[in-house]
XYZ file of N, CA and C in Angstrom:
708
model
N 34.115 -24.712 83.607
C 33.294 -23.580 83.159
C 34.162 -22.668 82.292
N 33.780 -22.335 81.003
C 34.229 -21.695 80.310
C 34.521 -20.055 80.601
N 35.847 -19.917 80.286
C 36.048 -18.226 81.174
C 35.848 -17.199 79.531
N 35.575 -16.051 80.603
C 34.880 -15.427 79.324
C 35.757 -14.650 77.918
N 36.962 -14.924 78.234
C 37.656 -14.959 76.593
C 37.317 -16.105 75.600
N 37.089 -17.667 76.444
C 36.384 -18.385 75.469
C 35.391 -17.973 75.072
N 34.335 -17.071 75.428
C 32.828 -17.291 75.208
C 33.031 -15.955 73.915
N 33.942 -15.115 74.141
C 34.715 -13.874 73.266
C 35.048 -14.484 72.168
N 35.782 -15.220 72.011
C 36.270 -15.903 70.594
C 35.035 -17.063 70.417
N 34.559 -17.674 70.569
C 33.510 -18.180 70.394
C 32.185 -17.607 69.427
N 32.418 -16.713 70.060
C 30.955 -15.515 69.462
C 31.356 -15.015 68.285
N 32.978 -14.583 68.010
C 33.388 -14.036 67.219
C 33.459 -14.903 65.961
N 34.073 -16.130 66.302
C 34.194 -17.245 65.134
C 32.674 -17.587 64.675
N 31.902 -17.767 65.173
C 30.688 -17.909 64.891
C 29.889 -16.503 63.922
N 30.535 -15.422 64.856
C 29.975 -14.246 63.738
C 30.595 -14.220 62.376
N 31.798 -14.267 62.445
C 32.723 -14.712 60.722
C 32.257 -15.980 60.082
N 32.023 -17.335 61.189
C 31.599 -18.407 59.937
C 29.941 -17.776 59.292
N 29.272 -17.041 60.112
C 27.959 -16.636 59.467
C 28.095 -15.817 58.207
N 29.294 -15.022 58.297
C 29.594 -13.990 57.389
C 30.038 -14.682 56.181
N 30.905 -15.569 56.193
C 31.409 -15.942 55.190
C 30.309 -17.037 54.663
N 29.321 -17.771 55.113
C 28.398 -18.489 54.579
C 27.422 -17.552 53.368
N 27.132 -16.517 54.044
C 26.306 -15.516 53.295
C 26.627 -15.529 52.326
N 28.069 -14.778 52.489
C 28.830 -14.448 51.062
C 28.629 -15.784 49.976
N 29.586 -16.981 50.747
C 29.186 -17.824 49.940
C 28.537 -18.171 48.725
N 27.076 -18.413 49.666
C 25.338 -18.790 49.510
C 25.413 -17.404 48.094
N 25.418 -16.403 48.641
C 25.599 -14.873 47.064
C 26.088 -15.636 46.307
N 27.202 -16.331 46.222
C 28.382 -16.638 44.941
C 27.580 -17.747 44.467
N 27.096 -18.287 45.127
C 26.648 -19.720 44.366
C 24.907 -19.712 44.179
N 24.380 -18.716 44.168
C 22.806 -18.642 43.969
C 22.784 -18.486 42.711
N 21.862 -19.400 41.603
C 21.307 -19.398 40.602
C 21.245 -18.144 39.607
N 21.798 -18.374 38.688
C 21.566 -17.082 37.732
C 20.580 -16.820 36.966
N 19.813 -15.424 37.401
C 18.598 -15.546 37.154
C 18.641 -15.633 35.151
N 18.565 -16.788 34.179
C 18.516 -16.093 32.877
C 17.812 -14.992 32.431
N 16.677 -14.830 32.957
C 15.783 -13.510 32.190
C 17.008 -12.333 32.257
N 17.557 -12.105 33.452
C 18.079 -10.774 33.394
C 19.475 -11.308 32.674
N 20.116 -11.932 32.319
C 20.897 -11.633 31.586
C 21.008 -12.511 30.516
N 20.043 -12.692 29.646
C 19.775 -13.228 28.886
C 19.973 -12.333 27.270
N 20.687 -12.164 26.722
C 21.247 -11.230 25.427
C 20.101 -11.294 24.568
N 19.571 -9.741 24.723
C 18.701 -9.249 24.130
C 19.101 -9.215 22.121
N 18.508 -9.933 21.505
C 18.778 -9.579 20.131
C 18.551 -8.107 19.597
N 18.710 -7.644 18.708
C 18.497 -6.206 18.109
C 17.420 -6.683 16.909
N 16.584 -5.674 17.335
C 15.543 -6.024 15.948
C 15.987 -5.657 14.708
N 15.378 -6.759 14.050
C 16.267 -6.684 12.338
C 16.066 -5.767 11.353
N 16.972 -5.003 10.863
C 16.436 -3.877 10.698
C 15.367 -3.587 9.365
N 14.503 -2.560 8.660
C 13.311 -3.225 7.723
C 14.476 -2.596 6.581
N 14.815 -3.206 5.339
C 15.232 -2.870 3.997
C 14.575 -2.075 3.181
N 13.474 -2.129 3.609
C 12.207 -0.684 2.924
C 11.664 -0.120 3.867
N 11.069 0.888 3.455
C 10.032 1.986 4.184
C 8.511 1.469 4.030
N 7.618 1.980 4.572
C 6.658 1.506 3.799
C 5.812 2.481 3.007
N 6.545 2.814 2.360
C 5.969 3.904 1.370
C 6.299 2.986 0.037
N 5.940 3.068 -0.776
C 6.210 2.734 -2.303
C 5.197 3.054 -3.242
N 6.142 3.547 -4.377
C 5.491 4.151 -6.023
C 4.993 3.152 -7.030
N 3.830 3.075 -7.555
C 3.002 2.614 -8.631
C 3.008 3.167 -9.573
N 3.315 2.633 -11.007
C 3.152 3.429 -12.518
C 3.034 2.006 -13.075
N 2.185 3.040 -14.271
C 1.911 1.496 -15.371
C 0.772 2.248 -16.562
N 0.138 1.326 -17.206
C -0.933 1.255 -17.802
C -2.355 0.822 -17.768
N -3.666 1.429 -18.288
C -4.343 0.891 -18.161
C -5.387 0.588 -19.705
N -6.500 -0.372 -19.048
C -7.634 -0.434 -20.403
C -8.584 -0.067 -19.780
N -9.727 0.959 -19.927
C -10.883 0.426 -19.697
C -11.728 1.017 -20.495
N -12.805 0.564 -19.917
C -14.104 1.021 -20.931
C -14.757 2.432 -20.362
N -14.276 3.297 -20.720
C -14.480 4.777 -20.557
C -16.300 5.072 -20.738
N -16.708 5.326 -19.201
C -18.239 5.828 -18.988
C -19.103 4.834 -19.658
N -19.298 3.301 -19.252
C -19.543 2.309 -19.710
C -20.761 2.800 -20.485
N -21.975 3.406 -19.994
C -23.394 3.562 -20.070
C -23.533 4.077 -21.446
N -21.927 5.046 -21.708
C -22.437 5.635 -22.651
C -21.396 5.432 -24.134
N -20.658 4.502 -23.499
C -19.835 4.244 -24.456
C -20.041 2.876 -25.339
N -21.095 3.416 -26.519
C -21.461 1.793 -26.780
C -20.594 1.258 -28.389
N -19.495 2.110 -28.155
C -18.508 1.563 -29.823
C -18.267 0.209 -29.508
N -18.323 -0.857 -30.403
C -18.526 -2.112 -30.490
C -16.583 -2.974 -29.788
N -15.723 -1.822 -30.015
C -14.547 -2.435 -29.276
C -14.118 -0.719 -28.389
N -14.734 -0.997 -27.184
C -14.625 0.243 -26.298
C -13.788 0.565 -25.550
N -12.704 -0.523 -25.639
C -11.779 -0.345 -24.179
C -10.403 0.651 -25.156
N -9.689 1.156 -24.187
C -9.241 2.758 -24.026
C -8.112 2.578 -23.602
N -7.027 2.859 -23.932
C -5.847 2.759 -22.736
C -5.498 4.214 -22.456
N -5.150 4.304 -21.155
C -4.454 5.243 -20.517
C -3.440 5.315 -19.768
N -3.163 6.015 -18.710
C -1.744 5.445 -17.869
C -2.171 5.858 -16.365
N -1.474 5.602 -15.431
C -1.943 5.566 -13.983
C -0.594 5.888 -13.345
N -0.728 6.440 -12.181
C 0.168 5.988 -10.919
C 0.203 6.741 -9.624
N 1.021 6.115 -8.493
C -0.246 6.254 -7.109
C 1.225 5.807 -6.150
N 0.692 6.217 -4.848
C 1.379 5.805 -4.160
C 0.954 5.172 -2.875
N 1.404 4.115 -2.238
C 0.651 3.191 -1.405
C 1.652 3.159 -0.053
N 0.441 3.079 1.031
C 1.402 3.193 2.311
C 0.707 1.735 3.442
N 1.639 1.107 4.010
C 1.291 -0.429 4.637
C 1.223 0.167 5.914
N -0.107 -0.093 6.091
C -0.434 0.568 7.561
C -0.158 -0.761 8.855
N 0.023 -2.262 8.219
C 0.524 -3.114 8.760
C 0.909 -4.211 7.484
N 1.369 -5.740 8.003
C 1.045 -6.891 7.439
C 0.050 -7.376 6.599
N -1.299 -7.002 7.137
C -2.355 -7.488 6.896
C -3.391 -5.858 5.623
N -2.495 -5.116 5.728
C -3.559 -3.720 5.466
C -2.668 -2.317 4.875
N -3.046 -2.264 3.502
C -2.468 -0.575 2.820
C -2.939 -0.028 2.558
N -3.167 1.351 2.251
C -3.966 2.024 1.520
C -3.454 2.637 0.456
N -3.937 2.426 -0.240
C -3.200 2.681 -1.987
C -4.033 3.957 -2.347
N -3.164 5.063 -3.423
C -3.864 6.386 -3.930
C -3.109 6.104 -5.631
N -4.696 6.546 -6.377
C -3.770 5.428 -8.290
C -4.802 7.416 -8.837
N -4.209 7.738 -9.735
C -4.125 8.710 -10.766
C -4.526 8.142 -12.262
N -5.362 7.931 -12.723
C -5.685 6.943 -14.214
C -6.034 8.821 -15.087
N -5.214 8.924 -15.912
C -6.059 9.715 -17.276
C -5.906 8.630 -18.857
N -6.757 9.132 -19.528
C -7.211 8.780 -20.619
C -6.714 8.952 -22.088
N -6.062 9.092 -23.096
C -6.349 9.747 -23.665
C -7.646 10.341 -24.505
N -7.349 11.712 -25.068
C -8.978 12.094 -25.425
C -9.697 10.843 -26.781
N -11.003 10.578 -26.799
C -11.163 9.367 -27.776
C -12.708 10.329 -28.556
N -13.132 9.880 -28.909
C -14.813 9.746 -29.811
C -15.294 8.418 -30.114
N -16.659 8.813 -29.036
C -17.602 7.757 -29.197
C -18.779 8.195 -30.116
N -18.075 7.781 -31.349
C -19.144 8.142 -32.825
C -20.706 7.605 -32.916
N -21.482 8.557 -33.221
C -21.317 9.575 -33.912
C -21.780 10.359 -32.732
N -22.331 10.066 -31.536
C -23.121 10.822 -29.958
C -21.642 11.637 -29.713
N -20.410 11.081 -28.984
C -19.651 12.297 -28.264
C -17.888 12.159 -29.131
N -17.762 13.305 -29.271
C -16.253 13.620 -29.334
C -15.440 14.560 -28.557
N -14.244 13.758 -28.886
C -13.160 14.816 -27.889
C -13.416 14.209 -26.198
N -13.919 13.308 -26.205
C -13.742 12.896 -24.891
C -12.883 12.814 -23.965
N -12.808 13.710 -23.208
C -11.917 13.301 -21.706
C -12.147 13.010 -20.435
N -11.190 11.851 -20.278
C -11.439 11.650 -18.970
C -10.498 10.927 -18.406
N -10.260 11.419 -16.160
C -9.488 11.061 -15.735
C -9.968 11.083 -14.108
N -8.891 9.753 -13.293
C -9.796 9.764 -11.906
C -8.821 9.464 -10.847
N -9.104 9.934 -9.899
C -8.193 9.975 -9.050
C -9.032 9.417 -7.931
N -8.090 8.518 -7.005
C -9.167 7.322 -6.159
C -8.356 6.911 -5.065
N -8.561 6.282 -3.557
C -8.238 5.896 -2.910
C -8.774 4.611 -1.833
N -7.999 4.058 -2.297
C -8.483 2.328 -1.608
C -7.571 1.404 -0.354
N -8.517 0.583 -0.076
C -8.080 0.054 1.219
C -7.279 -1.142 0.906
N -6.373 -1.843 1.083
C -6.370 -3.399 0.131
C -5.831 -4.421 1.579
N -6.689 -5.202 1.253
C -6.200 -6.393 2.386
C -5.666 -7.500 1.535
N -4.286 -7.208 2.330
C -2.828 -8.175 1.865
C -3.048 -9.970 2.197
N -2.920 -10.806 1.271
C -3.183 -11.965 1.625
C -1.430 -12.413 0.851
N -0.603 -12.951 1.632
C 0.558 -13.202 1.278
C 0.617 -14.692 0.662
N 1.132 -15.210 -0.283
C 1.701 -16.348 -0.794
C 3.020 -17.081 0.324
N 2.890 -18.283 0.132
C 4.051 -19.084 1.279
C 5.500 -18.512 0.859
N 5.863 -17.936 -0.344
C 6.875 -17.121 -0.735
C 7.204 -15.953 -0.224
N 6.140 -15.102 0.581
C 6.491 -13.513 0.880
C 6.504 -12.892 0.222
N 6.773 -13.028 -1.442
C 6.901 -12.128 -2.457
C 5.643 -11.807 -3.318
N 5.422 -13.004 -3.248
C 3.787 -12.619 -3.797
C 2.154 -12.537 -2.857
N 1.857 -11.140 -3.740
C 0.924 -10.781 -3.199
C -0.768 -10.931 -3.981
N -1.471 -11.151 -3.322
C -3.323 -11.426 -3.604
C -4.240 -10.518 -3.025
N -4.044 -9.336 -3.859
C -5.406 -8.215 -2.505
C -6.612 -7.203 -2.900
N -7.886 -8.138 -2.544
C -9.230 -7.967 -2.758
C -8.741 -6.480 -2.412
N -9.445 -5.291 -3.260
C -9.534 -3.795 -2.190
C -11.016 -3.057 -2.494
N -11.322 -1.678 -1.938
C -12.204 -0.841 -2.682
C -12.404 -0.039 -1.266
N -13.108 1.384 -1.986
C -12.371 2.722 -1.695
C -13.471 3.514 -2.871
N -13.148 4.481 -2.709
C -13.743 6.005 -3.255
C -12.951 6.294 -4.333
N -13.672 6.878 -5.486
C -13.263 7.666 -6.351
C -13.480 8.917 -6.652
N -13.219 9.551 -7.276
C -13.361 10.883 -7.945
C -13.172 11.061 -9.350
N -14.302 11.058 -10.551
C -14.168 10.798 -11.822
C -14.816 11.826 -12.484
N -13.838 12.592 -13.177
C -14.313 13.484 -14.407
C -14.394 13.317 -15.929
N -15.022 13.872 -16.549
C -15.263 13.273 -18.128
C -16.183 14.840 -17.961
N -15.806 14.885 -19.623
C -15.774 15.835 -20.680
C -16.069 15.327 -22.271
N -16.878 16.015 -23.030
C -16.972 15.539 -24.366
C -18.140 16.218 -24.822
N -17.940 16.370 -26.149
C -18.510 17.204 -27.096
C -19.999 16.294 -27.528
N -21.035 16.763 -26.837
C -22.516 16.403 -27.393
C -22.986 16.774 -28.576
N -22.916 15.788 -29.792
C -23.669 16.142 -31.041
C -25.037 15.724 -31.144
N -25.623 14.633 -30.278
C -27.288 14.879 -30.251
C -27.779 13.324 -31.139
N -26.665 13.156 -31.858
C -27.035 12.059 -33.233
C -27.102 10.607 -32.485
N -28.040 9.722 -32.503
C -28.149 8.312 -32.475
C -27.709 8.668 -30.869
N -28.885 9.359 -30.211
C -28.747 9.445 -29.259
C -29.982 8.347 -28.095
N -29.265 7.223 -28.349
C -30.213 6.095 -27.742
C -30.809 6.180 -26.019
N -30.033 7.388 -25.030
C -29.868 7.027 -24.055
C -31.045 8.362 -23.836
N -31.335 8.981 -24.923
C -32.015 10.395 -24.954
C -31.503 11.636 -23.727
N -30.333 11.620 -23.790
C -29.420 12.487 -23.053
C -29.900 14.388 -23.142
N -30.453 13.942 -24.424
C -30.812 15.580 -25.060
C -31.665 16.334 -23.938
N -32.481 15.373 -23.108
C -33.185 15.350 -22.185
C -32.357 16.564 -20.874
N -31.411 16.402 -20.976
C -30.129 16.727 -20.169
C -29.031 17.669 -20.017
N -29.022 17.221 -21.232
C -28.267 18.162 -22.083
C -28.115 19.129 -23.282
N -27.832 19.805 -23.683
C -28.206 20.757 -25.117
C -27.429 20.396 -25.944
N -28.193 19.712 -27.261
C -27.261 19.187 -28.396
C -26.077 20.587 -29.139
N -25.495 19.559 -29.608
C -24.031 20.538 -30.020
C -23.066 21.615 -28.957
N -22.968 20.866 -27.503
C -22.473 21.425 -26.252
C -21.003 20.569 -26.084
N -20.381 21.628 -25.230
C -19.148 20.143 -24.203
C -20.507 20.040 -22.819
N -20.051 18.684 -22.976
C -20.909 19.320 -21.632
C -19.673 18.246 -20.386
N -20.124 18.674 -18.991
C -19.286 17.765 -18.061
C -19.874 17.334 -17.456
N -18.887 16.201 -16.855
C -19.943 15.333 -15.566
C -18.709 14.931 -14.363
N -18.793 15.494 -13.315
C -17.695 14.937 -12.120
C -18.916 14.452 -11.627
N -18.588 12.428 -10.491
C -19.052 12.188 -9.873
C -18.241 11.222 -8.915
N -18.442 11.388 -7.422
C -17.942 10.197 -6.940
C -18.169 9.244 -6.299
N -17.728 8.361 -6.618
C -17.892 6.484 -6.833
C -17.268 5.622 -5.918
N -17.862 4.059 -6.273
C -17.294 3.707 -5.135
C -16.332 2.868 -6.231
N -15.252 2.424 -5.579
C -14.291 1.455 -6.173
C -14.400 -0.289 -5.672
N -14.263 -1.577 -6.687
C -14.452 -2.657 -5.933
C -13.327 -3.570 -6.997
N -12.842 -4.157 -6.337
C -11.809 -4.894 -7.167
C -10.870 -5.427 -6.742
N -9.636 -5.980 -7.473
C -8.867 -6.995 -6.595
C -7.397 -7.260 -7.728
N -6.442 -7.791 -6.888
C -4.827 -7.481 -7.383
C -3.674 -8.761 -7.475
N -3.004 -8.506 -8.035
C -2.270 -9.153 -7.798
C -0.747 -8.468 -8.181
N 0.205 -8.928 -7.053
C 1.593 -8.482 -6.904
C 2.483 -9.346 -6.646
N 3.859 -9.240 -7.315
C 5.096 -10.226 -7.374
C 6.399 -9.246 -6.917
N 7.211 -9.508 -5.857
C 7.995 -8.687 -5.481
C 9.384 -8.879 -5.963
N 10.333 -8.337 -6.467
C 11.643 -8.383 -6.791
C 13.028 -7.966 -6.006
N 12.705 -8.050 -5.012
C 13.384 -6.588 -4.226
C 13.050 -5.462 -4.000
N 13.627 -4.415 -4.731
C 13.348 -3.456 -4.319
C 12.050 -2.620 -5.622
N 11.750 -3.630 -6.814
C 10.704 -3.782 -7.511
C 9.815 -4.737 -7.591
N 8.551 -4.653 -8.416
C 7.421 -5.397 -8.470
C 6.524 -5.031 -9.671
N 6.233 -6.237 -9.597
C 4.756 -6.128 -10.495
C 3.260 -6.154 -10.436
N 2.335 -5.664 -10.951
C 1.208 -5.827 -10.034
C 0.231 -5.676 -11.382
N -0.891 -6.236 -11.271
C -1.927 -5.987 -12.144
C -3.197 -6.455 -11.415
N -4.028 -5.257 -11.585
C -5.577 -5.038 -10.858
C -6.783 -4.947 -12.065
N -7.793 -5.185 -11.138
C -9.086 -5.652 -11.906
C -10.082 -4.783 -11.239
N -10.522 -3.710 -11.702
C -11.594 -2.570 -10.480
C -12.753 -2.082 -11.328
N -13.616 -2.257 -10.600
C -15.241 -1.704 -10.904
C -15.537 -0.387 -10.639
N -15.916 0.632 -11.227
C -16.054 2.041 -10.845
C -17.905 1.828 -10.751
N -18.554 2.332 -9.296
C -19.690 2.309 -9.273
C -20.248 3.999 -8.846
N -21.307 4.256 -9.712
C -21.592 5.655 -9.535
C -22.933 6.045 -10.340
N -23.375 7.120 -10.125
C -24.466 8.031 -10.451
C -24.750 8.327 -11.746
N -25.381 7.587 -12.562
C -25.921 8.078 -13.842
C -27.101 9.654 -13.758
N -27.605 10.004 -14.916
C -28.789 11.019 -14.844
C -29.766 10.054 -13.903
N -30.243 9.380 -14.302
C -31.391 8.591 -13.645
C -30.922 7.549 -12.518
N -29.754 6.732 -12.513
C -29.714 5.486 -11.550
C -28.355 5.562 -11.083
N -28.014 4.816 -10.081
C -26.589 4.281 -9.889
C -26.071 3.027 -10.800
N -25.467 2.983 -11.616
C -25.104 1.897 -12.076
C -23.015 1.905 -12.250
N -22.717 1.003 -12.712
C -20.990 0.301 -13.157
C -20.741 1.366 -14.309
N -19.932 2.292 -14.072
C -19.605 3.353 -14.736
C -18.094 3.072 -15.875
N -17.414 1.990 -15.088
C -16.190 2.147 -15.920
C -15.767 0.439 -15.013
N -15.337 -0.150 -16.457
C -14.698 -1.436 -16.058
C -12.877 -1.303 -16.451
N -11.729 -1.762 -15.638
C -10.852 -1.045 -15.977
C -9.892 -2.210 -15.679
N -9.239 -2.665 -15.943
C -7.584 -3.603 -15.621
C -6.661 -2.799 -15.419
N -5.575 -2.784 -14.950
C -4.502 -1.925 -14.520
C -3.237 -2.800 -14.221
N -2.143 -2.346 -14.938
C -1.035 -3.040 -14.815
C 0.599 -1.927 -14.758
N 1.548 -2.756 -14.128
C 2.685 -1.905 -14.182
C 3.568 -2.122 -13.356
N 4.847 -1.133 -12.817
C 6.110 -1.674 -11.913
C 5.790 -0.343 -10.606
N 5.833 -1.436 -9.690
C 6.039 -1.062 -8.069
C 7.437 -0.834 -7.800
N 8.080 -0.060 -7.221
C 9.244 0.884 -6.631
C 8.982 0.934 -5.443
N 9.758 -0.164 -4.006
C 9.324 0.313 -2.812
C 10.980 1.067 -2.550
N 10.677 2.411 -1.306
C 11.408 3.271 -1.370
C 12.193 2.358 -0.193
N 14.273 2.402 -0.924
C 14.671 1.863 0.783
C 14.767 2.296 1.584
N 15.314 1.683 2.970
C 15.380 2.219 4.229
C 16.529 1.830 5.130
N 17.444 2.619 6.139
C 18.576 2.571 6.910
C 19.486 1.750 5.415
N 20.409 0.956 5.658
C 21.162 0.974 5.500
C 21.006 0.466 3.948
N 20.005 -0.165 3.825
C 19.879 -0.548 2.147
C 19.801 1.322 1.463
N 19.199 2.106 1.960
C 19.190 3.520 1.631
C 20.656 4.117 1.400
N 21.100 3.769 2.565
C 22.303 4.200 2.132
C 23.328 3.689 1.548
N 23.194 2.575 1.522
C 23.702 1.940 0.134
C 23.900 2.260 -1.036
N 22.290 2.225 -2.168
C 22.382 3.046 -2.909
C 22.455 4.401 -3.421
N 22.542 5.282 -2.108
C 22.641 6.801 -2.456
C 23.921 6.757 -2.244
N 24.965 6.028 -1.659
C 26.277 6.183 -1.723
C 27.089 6.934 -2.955
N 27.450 7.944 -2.861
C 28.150 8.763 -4.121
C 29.632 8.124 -4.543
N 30.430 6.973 -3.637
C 31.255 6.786 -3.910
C 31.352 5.221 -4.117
N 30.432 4.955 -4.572
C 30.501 4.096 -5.606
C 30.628 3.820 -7.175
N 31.023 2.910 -7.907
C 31.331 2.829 -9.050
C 30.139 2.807 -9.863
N 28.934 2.578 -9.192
C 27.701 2.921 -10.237
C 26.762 4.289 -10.520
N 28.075 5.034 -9.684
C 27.534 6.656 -9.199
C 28.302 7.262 -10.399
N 28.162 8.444 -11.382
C 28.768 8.941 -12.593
C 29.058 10.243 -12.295
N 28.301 10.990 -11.224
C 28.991 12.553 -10.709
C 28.408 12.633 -9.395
C-alpha cells in the first residue's frame, strides 16, 4: 500500500505533466491566418476627382431662328466635372458665342449657356478611354437686335420691330462624348442637343459639338511632386 508521500509526489507530477501539456498544445495550435495575415495599404489615387474642361465649340445658334444657309458659330466653353464614382460624373460646361447677324431678321446677336449634366462612364478595355451618353439642364440666354425684315417666323407678333429684344430659357440637355486620357491630360469631344421653349412650342433650340483638353487635378504624392519648388523645372 502506497504511503502517503507517494500519493504527494504522484499528484504533483501529474499536476506539472498537465501543466506542461497545456503549454505545449498553446505552442503548437494552428495559426489562425486571418489574424495575421498582412494587410496591404490601399493604393494610393494619382488624381482627385475633380478635373478642368476648356476647348471650343460649333453650333447652330437658336436653331428656329437662325436660318443663314451656313449657320454654325464657333465659340469657346469650359466646366468643371466631379466623379461621383466609376460608373457616374457630373459635369458643369460655360459655352459663349461670339456676337454674329442673322441677315437681314437679327443683328448683334448674343449668346451664351451655362448647363449641368449627368454622364454615365462606359470605359474602353484600356482605362484611358472614355464613351459617355449624358443630359442635364441648361440655362440659355440670347440677345439681338430685331429689324422686322423677311420675317418668316412672324415674330413681330412678339416682338416690336427695330428692338433688342431677349430671351432666357431653360432646357433640357441630351447628348453623348467621347474621352482619351493622357495622364494627367485628355481629350474629349461631345455631341449635345439643347431642347427648349419657343413663343409657341417646345422644340431643338441649338445643335452644338464641343471639343478640347481635360486637366485632372493631382493628388497625395503625384501633387506633391509637381508643386515641388525644388526642382529643376521650377524657375522661382
Amino acid at each position: 500500500m502506497p504511503n502517503k508521500y507517494s500519493i504527494v509526489l504522484f499528484v504533483s507530477i501529474l499536476i506539472w505533466t498537465n501543466t506542461l501539456f497545456s503549454q505545449v498544445k498553446k505552442l503548437t495550435r494552428p495559426v489562425d491566418k486571418k489574424s495575421t495575415s498582412i494587410i496591404k495599404p490601399e493604393k494610393e489615387r494619382p488624381y482627385t476627382k475633380w478635373s478642368l474642361k476648356a476647348g471650343g465649340n460649333i453650333s447652330v445658334i437658336y436653331l428656329a431662328r437662325n436660318v443663314k444657309e451656313n449657320n454654325n458659330e464657333p465659340g469657346y466653353c469650359g466646366g468643371l466635372t466631379y466623379e461621383v464614382n466609376n460608373f457616374v460624373r457630373v459635369a458643369t460646361l460655360y459655352s459663349r458665342f461670339r456676337p454674329i447677324n442673322i441677315e437681314p431678321t437679327w443683328l448683334d446677336v448674343k449668346a451664351n449657356t451655362y448647363e449641368m449634366n449627368m454622364e454615365i462612364l462606359a470605359k474602353f478595355p484600356n482605362r484611358k478611354t472614355l464613351l459617355y451618353p449624358f443630359f442635364g439642364l441648361s440655362y440659355n440666354m440670347y440677345s439681338g437686335y430685331f429689324t422686322g425684315e423677311s420675317d418668316f417666323l412672324n415674330l413681330s407678333e412678339y416682338y416690336p420691330v427695330n428692338s433688342t429684344v431677349k430671351n432666357n430659357w431653360t432646357g433640357l440637355n441630351f447628348g453623348v462624348g467621347l474621352e482619351h486620357n493622357f495622364g494627367i491630360l485628355g481629350l474629349f469631344i461631345d455631341y449635345r442637343m439643347r431642347v427648349g421653349k419657343q413663343e409657341t412650342a417646345i422644340n431643338i433650340m441649338d445643335v452644338c459639338y464641343t471639343g478640347g483638353l481635360k486637366v485632372r487635378f493631382p493628388y497625395g504624392n503625384l501633387a506633391k511632386k509637381l508643386g515641388s519648388p525644388n526642382d529643376r523645372f521650377h524657375w522661382f
